[in-house]
DNA sequence: TCACACGACCGCCATC
DNA sequence: AAGATGGCGGTCGTGT
């Protein structure tokens, strides 16, 4: 019976007319770098989509060919990203706004980089939401979408499943944050290093992307607890324990955590523990019981259940498949 | 494999 | 008055 690899997350990048080539390329490069850095298979499948199948002329004059157009079937979209154009994008066609609405509704998360926020806005997806965009167009965004809460000082804003980023190079910060959210801090650091980027930008707190901000000590109680979880996955991380660490009631902590991170405390804890366990399996020769304990997944038996549920493989099979000691060289 | 126990989540309402 | 917070209880998922 063939082993089930973790299924790659399908990233779909939509480009408008006069797109900033840098934004498309850097987002794709960062996800591609994550694939290269990972020792196992493919973490991300990336599709570049435009309204039509024709070659796109970017604002700079660079010409690129879309993988697909919006009429094509795109199975299992995990993350939908609308790229920005040079200046404020002209209002998208109703085909595009309808496509954005339908795709974002099915995606796990969606959003925009730079002035791409105008596109998701035109699709009605930022009403009542916290968003950002290129600082130069923040006022215009506010006037066009008065119900959206626009914060022009942020590099990256997350509001539930919706994410938006500031201009141009901030889309790399956004991508690093998404990678960290999916696969943990170590991979995000590694990708940032290879792209010669700061994982955490120097400067004010407001510049930090949301998941990365968990590193900072002066952030919200939730961010501090996230940081604690990352450093102590083996400890008691029950809802009540986390809530008391944040000096909140369990009910309120649960509520605030979800509103800030888009996921429940337990889901976040499990993701962090899985990430730790995967690294231990890949990089060490600890016994399965030791891996389970050190990652906070309990016993080898309970960790096995978690692995089967999340990845479809047992710990033993995962190590056999992905451990650096047994890498067969066929990953690509 | 099944039943039971427990914890997490979340809607609802009260309170601050 | 309105938003933030906390408690209760029903439901669901998971571990033993």
Short mmCIF file of C-alpha atoms (C1' of nucleotides) in Angstrom, two decimals:
data_model
loop_
_atom_site.label_atom_id
_atom_site.label_comp_id
_atom_site.label_asym_id
_atom_site.label_seq_id
_atom_site.Cartn_x
_atom_site.Cartn_y
_atom_site.Cartn_z
CA UNK A 1 0.00 0.00 0.00
CA UNK A 2 1.49 3.35 -0.98
CA UNK A 3 2.33 5.79 1.75
CA UNK A 4 0.27 8.94 1.89
CA UNK A 5 2.38 12.05 1.77
CA UNK A 6 1.08 15.21 3.42
CA UNK A 7 -0.99 16.80 0.68
CA UNK A 8 0.50 20.01 -0.69
CA UNK A 9 -1.49 23.14 0.07
CA UNK A 10 -2.79 24.70 -3.12
CA UNK A 11 -1.85 28.36 -3.33
CA UNK A 12 -3.64 30.34 -6.05
CA UNK A 13 -2.34 33.77 -6.98
CA UNK A 14 -4.63 35.96 -9.01
CA UNK A 15 -3.06 38.74 -11.06
CA UNK A 16 -4.93 41.79 -12.37
CA UNK A 17 -4.00 43.90 -15.37
CA UNK A 18 -0.76 45.84 -14.88
CA UNK A 19 0.25 43.57 -12.03
CA UNK A 20 3.41 44.26 -10.09
CA UNK A 21 5.64 41.46 -11.34
CA UNK A 22 7.57 41.57 -8.09
CA UNK A 23 4.54 40.65 -6.04
CA UNK A 24 3.67 37.61 -8.07
CA UNK A 25 7.27 36.48 -8.33
CA UNK A 26 8.24 37.03 -4.71
CA UNK A 27 5.20 35.27 -3.29
CA UNK A 28 5.77 32.35 -5.63
CA UNK A 29 9.49 32.31 -4.87
CA UNK A 30 8.92 32.26 -1.13
CA UNK A 31 6.51 29.34 -1.35
CA UNK A 32 8.88 27.61 -3.74
CA UNK A 33 11.73 28.17 -1.31
CA UNK A 34 9.62 26.56 1.39
CA UNK A 35 9.21 23.55 -0.87
CA UNK A 36 12.96 23.42 -1.41
CA UNK A 37 13.74 23.79 2.27
CA UNK A 38 11.39 21.04 3.33
CA UNK A 39 13.06 17.70 3.40
CA UNK A 40 9.90 15.96 2.34
CA UNK A 41 7.86 16.11 -0.81
CA UNK A 42 5.94 19.20 -1.73
CA UNK A 43 4.43 21.56 0.83
CA UNK A 44 2.81 23.89 -1.64
CA UNK A 45 1.36 23.65 -5.08
CA UNK A 46 1.27 27.09 -6.67
CA UNK A 47 -1.03 28.24 -9.46
CA UNK A 48 -0.85 31.59 -11.14
CA UNK A 49 -4.24 32.65 -12.44
CA UNK A 50 -5.50 35.58 -14.51
CA UNK A 51 -8.84 36.54 -15.96
CA UNK A 52 -7.82 35.29 -19.40
CA UNK A 53 -5.33 32.70 -20.53
CA UNK A 54 -3.35 35.19 -22.58
CA UNK A 55 0.12 36.39 -21.73
CA UNK A 56 0.01 39.14 -19.12
CA UNK A 57 1.98 42.30 -19.51
CA UNK A 58 3.11 43.45 -16.09
CA UNK A 59 3.41 47.12 -15.19
CA UNK A 60 7.15 46.93 -15.75
CA UNK A 61 6.71 45.44 -19.21
CA UNK A 62 7.66 41.93 -18.16
CA UNK A 63 5.42 39.35 -19.80
CA UNK A 64 4.28 36.25 -17.99
CA UNK A 65 2.02 33.37 -18.88
CA UNK A 66 -0.76 32.36 -16.45
CA UNK A 67 -1.13 28.73 -15.48
CA UNK A 68 -4.87 29.03 -15.77
CA UNK A 69 -7.69 31.46 -16.22
CA UNK A 70 -10.69 31.95 -13.98
CA UNK A 71 -12.84 29.66 -16.12
CA UNK A 72 -10.55 26.72 -15.44
CA UNK A 73 -11.19 24.18 -12.72
CA UNK A 74 -8.90 24.68 -9.74
CA UNK A 75 -9.34 21.85 -7.26
CA UNK A 76 -8.92 22.24 -3.53
CA UNK A 77 -7.81 25.84 -3.29
CA UNK A 78 -6.28 26.31 0.15
CA UNK A 79 -5.12 29.91 -0.10
CA UNK A 80 -6.27 32.57 -2.55
CA UNK A 81 -4.09 35.65 -2.98
CA UNK A 82 -4.98 38.66 -5.11
CA UNK A 83 -1.89 40.51 -6.29
CA UNK A 84 -1.77 44.26 -6.69
CA UNK A 85 -1.34 46.35 -9.76
CA UNK A 86 0.67 49.46 -10.27
CA UNK A 87 -1.58 52.08 -8.73
CA UNK A 88 -5.19 51.45 -7.87
CA UNK A 89 -6.55 48.58 -9.95
CA UNK A 90 -9.35 49.45 -12.31
CA UNK A 91 -12.60 47.92 -11.07
CA UNK A 92 -12.54 44.22 -11.89
CA UNK A 93 -15.16 42.66 -14.12
CA UNK A 94 -18.16 40.99 -12.57
CA UNK A 95 -16.69 37.66 -13.70
CA UNK A 96 -13.64 38.35 -11.56
CA UNK A 97 -15.52 39.57 -8.51
CA UNK A 98 -17.86 36.57 -8.69
CA UNK A 99 -14.87 34.27 -9.06
CA UNK A 100 -13.15 35.88 -6.06
CA UNK A 101 -16.30 35.51 -3.98
CA UNK A 102 -16.83 31.88 -4.82
CA UNK A 103 -13.20 30.87 -4.50
CA UNK A 104 -12.61 32.70 -1.24
CA UNK A 105 -15.69 31.10 0.27
CA UNK A 106 -14.24 27.67 -0.38
CA UNK A 107 -10.63 28.48 0.53
CA UNK A 108 -9.20 28.04 4.02
CA UNK A 109 -7.88 31.57 3.86
CA UNK A 110 -7.75 34.33 1.30
CA UNK A 111 -6.51 37.85 0.91
CA UNK A 112 -4.46 40.29 -1.03
CA UNK A 113 -1.10 41.93 -1.28
CA UNK A 114 -0.63 45.64 -1.82
CA UNK A 115 -3.42 47.16 -3.91
CA UNK A 116 -4.89 43.72 -4.44
CA UNK A 117 -6.96 44.71 -1.41
CA UNK A 118 -9.05 46.81 -3.81
CA UNK A 119 -9.89 43.66 -5.76
CA UNK A 120 -11.07 41.63 -2.79
CA UNK A 121 -12.82 44.79 -1.66
CA UNK A 122 -14.69 45.01 -4.95
CA UNK A 123 -15.83 41.46 -4.34
CA UNK A 124 -17.33 42.59 -1.02
CA UNK A 125 -14.85 40.61 1.02
CA UNK A 126 -13.43 43.35 3.25
CA UNK A 127 -16.63 44.91 4.55
CA UNK A 128 -16.39 45.21 8.31
CA UNK A 129 -12.91 43.68 8.27
CA UNK A 130 -9.51 44.85 9.44
CA UNK A 131 -7.30 45.35 6.39
CA UNK A 132 -4.29 47.20 5.09
CA UNK A 133 -2.85 48.12 1.72
CA UNK A 134 -0.04 50.16 0.23
CA UNK A 135 0.26 53.27 2.42
CA UNK A 136 -0.15 55.56 -0.56
CA UNK A 137 -3.61 54.16 -1.36
CA UNK A 138 -4.96 53.68 2.15
CA UNK A 139 -7.10 56.81 2.05
CA UNK A 140 -8.60 55.82 -1.27
CA UNK A 141 -9.31 52.35 0.09
CA UNK A 142 -11.10 53.89 3.06
CA UNK A 143 -13.27 56.08 0.88
CA UNK A 144 -14.20 53.28 -1.49
CA UNK A 145 -14.91 50.76 1.24
CA UNK A 146 -16.07 52.84 4.21
CA UNK A 147 -17.11 49.84 6.28
CA UNK A 148 -13.63 48.29 6.11
CA UNK A 149 -11.24 49.18 8.95
CA UNK A 150 -8.10 50.25 7.13
CA UNK A 151 -4.85 50.46 9.07
CA UNK A 152 -2.21 52.05 6.83
CA UNK A 153 0.58 51.53 9.35
CA UNK A 154 0.65 47.77 9.19
CA UNK A 155 2.83 45.50 7.10
CA UNK A 156 0.36 42.69 7.40
CA UNK A 157 -3.12 42.36 8.85
CA UNK A 158 -4.96 39.16 9.59
CA UNK A 159 -8.68 39.14 10.28
CA UNK A 160 -10.00 35.61 10.52
CA UNK A 161 -9.51 33.92 7.15
CA UNK A 162 -8.77 37.26 5.49
CA UNK A 163 -5.23 38.59 5.23
CA UNK A 164 -3.93 41.73 3.56
CA UNK A 165 -0.47 43.20 3.29
CA UNK A 166 1.12 46.54 2.61
CA UNK A 167 2.99 47.43 -0.52
CA UNK A 168 5.34 45.48 -2.72
CA UNK A 169 8.03 43.89 -0.56
CA UNK A 170 5.59 43.41 2.33
CA UNK A 171 4.15 40.52 0.38
CA UNK A 172 7.23 38.52 1.32
CA UNK A 173 6.50 39.21 4.98
CA UNK A 174 3.01 38.01 4.37
CA UNK A 175 4.19 34.85 2.65
CA UNK A 176 6.66 34.12 5.43
CA UNK A 177 3.86 34.54 7.93
CA UNK A 178 1.65 32.11 6.01
CA UNK A 179 4.50 29.62 5.82
CA UNK A 180 5.09 29.96 9.54
CA UNK A 181 1.42 29.47 10.21
CA UNK A 182 1.37 26.30 8.11
CA UNK A 183 4.69 24.72 8.94
CA UNK A 184 6.22 26.47 11.91
CA UNK A 185 8.81 29.03 12.71
CA UNK A 186 11.89 27.03 11.78
CA UNK A 187 10.86 26.70 8.17
CA UNK A 188 9.88 30.36 7.96
CA UNK A 189 13.28 31.34 9.40
CA UNK A 190 15.02 29.10 6.93
CA UNK A 191 13.12 30.53 3.98
CA UNK A 192 13.74 34.08 5.18
CA UNK A 193 17.43 33.37 5.52
CA UNK A 194 17.67 31.98 2.01
CA UNK A 195 15.82 34.96 0.64
CA UNK A 196 18.11 37.23 2.67
CA UNK A 197 15.08 38.65 4.44
CA UNK A 198 14.50 39.61 8.02
CA UNK A 199 12.01 37.21 9.54
CA UNK A 200 11.22 39.96 11.97
CA UNK A 201 11.67 43.38 10.47
CA UNK A 202 13.55 45.95 12.46
CA UNK A 203 11.32 48.84 13.46
CA UNK A 204 8.08 49.36 15.29
CA UNK A 205 5.81 46.60 16.48
CA UNK A 206 3.20 47.62 13.99
CA UNK A 207 5.44 46.43 11.19
CA UNK A 208 5.42 42.85 12.34
CA UNK A 209 3.29 40.29 10.64
CA UNK A 210 0.80 38.68 12.96
CA UNK A 211 2.17 35.15 13.46
CA UNK A 212 5.74 36.38 13.62
CA UNK A 213 4.74 38.91 16.21
CA UNK A 214 4.26 36.03 18.59
CA UNK A 215 7.99 36.34 19.11
CA UNK A 216 7.68 39.83 20.50
CA UNK A 217 7.31 40.26 24.21
CA UNK A 218 5.18 43.35 24.24
CA UNK A 219 2.34 42.09 22.10
CA UNK A 220 -1.15 41.13 23.04
CA UNK A 221 -1.73 38.47 25.69
CA UNK A 222 -2.68 36.05 22.94
CA UNK A 223 0.57 36.64 21.06
CA UNK A 224 2.56 36.13 24.25
CA UNK A 225 0.75 32.87 24.89
CA UNK A 226 1.43 31.79 21.30
CA UNK A 227 5.08 32.44 21.94
CA UNK A 228 4.93 30.40 25.14
CA UNK A 229 3.28 27.53 23.28
CA UNK A 230 6.01 27.55 20.64
CA UNK A 231 8.68 27.33 23.30
CA UNK A 232 6.96 24.84 25.59
CA UNK A 233 4.92 22.41 23.51
CA UNK A 234 5.50 19.62 26.03
CA UNK A 235 3.83 21.49 28.88
CA UNK A 236 0.21 21.47 29.91
CA UNK A 237 -1.40 23.59 27.22
CA UNK A 238 -5.02 22.99 28.07
CA UNK A 239 -7.45 25.80 27.45
CA UNK A 240 -7.66 26.61 31.14
CA UNK A 241 -3.87 26.60 31.54
CA UNK A 242 -3.43 28.93 28.57
CA UNK A 243 -6.23 31.18 29.73
CA UNK A 244 -4.73 31.62 33.18
CA UNK A 245 -1.38 32.39 31.56
CA UNK A 246 -3.12 35.15 29.64
CA UNK A 247 -4.97 36.24 32.77
CA UNK A 248 -8.32 35.67 31.09
CA UNK A 249 -11.24 33.39 31.65
CA UNK A 250 -11.21 30.28 29.44
CA UNK A 251 -14.29 31.54 27.66
CA UNK A 252 -12.81 34.91 26.84
CA UNK A 253 -9.38 33.56 25.98
CA UNK A 254 -10.93 31.14 23.55
CA UNK A 255 -12.92 33.93 21.96
CA UNK A 256 -10.04 36.40 21.71
CA UNK A 257 -7.63 33.74 20.48
CA UNK A 258 -9.89 32.81 17.62
CA UNK A 259 -10.54 36.39 16.63
CA UNK A 260 -6.82 37.20 16.58
CA UNK A 261 -5.47 34.06 14.97
CA UNK A 262 -8.37 32.62 13.04
CA UNK A 263 -8.05 29.28 14.80
CA UNK A 264 -8.98 27.76 18.11
CA UNK A 265 -6.40 27.42 20.92
CA UNK A 266 -6.49 23.64 20.71
CA UNK A 267 -5.97 23.67 16.95
CA UNK A 268 -2.99 25.97 17.32
CA UNK A 269 -1.47 23.83 20.06
CA UNK A 270 -1.85 20.70 18.00
CA UNK A 271 -0.25 22.35 14.99
CA UNK A 272 2.74 23.44 17.05
CA UNK A 273 3.10 19.99 18.59
CA UNK A 274 2.88 18.28 15.22
CA UNK A 275 5.54 20.61 13.92
CA UNK A 276 7.85 19.83 16.81
CA UNK A 277 7.26 16.10 16.46
CA UNK A 278 7.97 16.20 12.75
CA UNK A 279 11.26 17.96 13.32
CA UNK A 280 12.25 15.50 16.02
CA UNK A 281 11.42 12.59 13.74
CA UNK A 282 13.35 14.11 10.87
CA UNK A 283 16.42 15.32 12.73
CA UNK A 284 16.92 13.01 15.71
CA UNK A 285 16.98 9.32 16.50
CA UNK A 286 14.86 9.69 19.63
CA UNK A 287 12.45 6.83 20.25
CA UNK A 288 8.86 7.38 19.20
CA UNK A 289 7.86 7.62 22.86
CA UNK A 290 10.49 10.30 23.46
CA UNK A 291 9.34 12.20 20.39
CA UNK A 292 5.75 12.02 21.57
CA UNK A 293 6.61 13.24 25.05
CA UNK A 294 8.93 16.02 23.98
CA UNK A 295 6.49 17.35 21.43
CA UNK A 296 3.60 17.28 23.86
CA UNK A 297 1.69 14.66 21.92
CA UNK A 298 1.60 12.32 24.93
CA UNK A 299 2.50 8.70 24.41
CA UNK A 300 3.66 7.10 21.18
CA UNK A 301 0.19 5.60 20.87
CA UNK A 302 -1.65 8.90 21.17
CA UNK A 303 0.87 10.66 18.92
CA UNK A 304 0.28 7.93 16.35
CA UNK A 305 -3.42 8.72 16.31
CA UNK A 306 -2.74 12.41 15.88
CA UNK A 307 -0.34 11.73 13.02
CA UNK A 308 -2.77 9.39 11.29
CA UNK A 309 -5.52 11.93 11.62
CA UNK A 310 -3.51 14.90 10.42
CA UNK A 311 -1.05 13.42 7.93
CA UNK A 312 -2.34 9.96 7.21
CA UNK A 313 0.89 8.28 8.29
CA UNK A 314 2.15 6.76 11.53
CA UNK A 315 5.21 8.19 13.29
CA UNK A 316 7.29 5.23 12.22
CA UNK A 317 6.28 5.56 8.60
CA UNK A 318 6.82 9.31 8.70
CA UNK A 319 10.34 8.87 9.98
CA UNK A 320 11.09 6.12 7.50
CA UNK A 321 9.92 8.32 4.71
CA UNK A 322 11.21 11.73 5.68
CA UNK A 323 14.08 11.38 8.12
CA UNK A 324 17.29 12.96 6.85
CA UNK A 325 19.11 9.77 7.79
CA UNK A 326 16.98 7.79 5.36
CA UNK A 327 16.41 10.33 2.64
CA UNK A 328 16.41 8.57 -0.67
CA UNK A 329 17.02 11.61 -2.76
CA UNK A 330 13.82 11.36 -4.73
CA UNK A 331 12.17 14.32 -3.11
CA UNK A 332 11.58 17.23 -5.39
"C1'" DT B 1 -14.37 -2.23 19.05
"C1'" DC B 2 -17.31 0.00 22.27
"C1'" DA B 3 -18.72 2.77 26.06
"C1'" DC B 4 -17.63 6.14 28.95
"C1'" DA B 5 -15.26 10.33 30.57
"C1'" DC B 6 -13.34 14.48 29.62
"C1'" DG B 7 -12.14 18.62 27.42
"C1'" DA B 8 -12.92 22.05 23.83
"C1'" DC B 9 -15.97 24.86 21.56
"C1'" DC B 10 -19.60 28.06 21.14
"C1'" DG B 11 -24.27 30.14 21.63
"C1'" DC B 12 -26.59 32.54 24.93
"C1'" DC B 13 -27.22 35.53 28.62
"C1'" DA B 14 -25.68 38.18 32.72
"C1'" DT B 15 -22.56 41.40 34.47
"C1'" DC B 16 -19.02 44.91 34.54
"C1'" DA C 1 -25.79 52.53 25.90
"C1'" DA C 2 -22.42 49.57 24.16
"C1'" DG C 3 -18.57 46.78 24.20
"C1'" DA C 4 -15.78 43.58 26.82
"C1'" DT C 5 -15.79 39.83 29.77
"C1'" DG C 6 -17.32 35.73 32.32
"C1'" DG C 7 -20.32 31.77 33.40
"C1'" DC C 8 -23.45 28.09 32.04
"C1'" DG C 9 -24.78 24.32 29.50
"C1'" DG C 10 -25.41 21.61 25.23
"C1'" DT C 11 -22.90 19.31 21.68
"C1'" DC C 12 -19.15 17.24 19.63
"C1'" DG C 13 -14.71 15.04 19.14
"C1'" DT C 14 -11.12 12.43 21.17
"C1'" DG C 15 -8.65 9.47 24.35
"C1'" DT C 16 -8.75 5.55 27.38
#
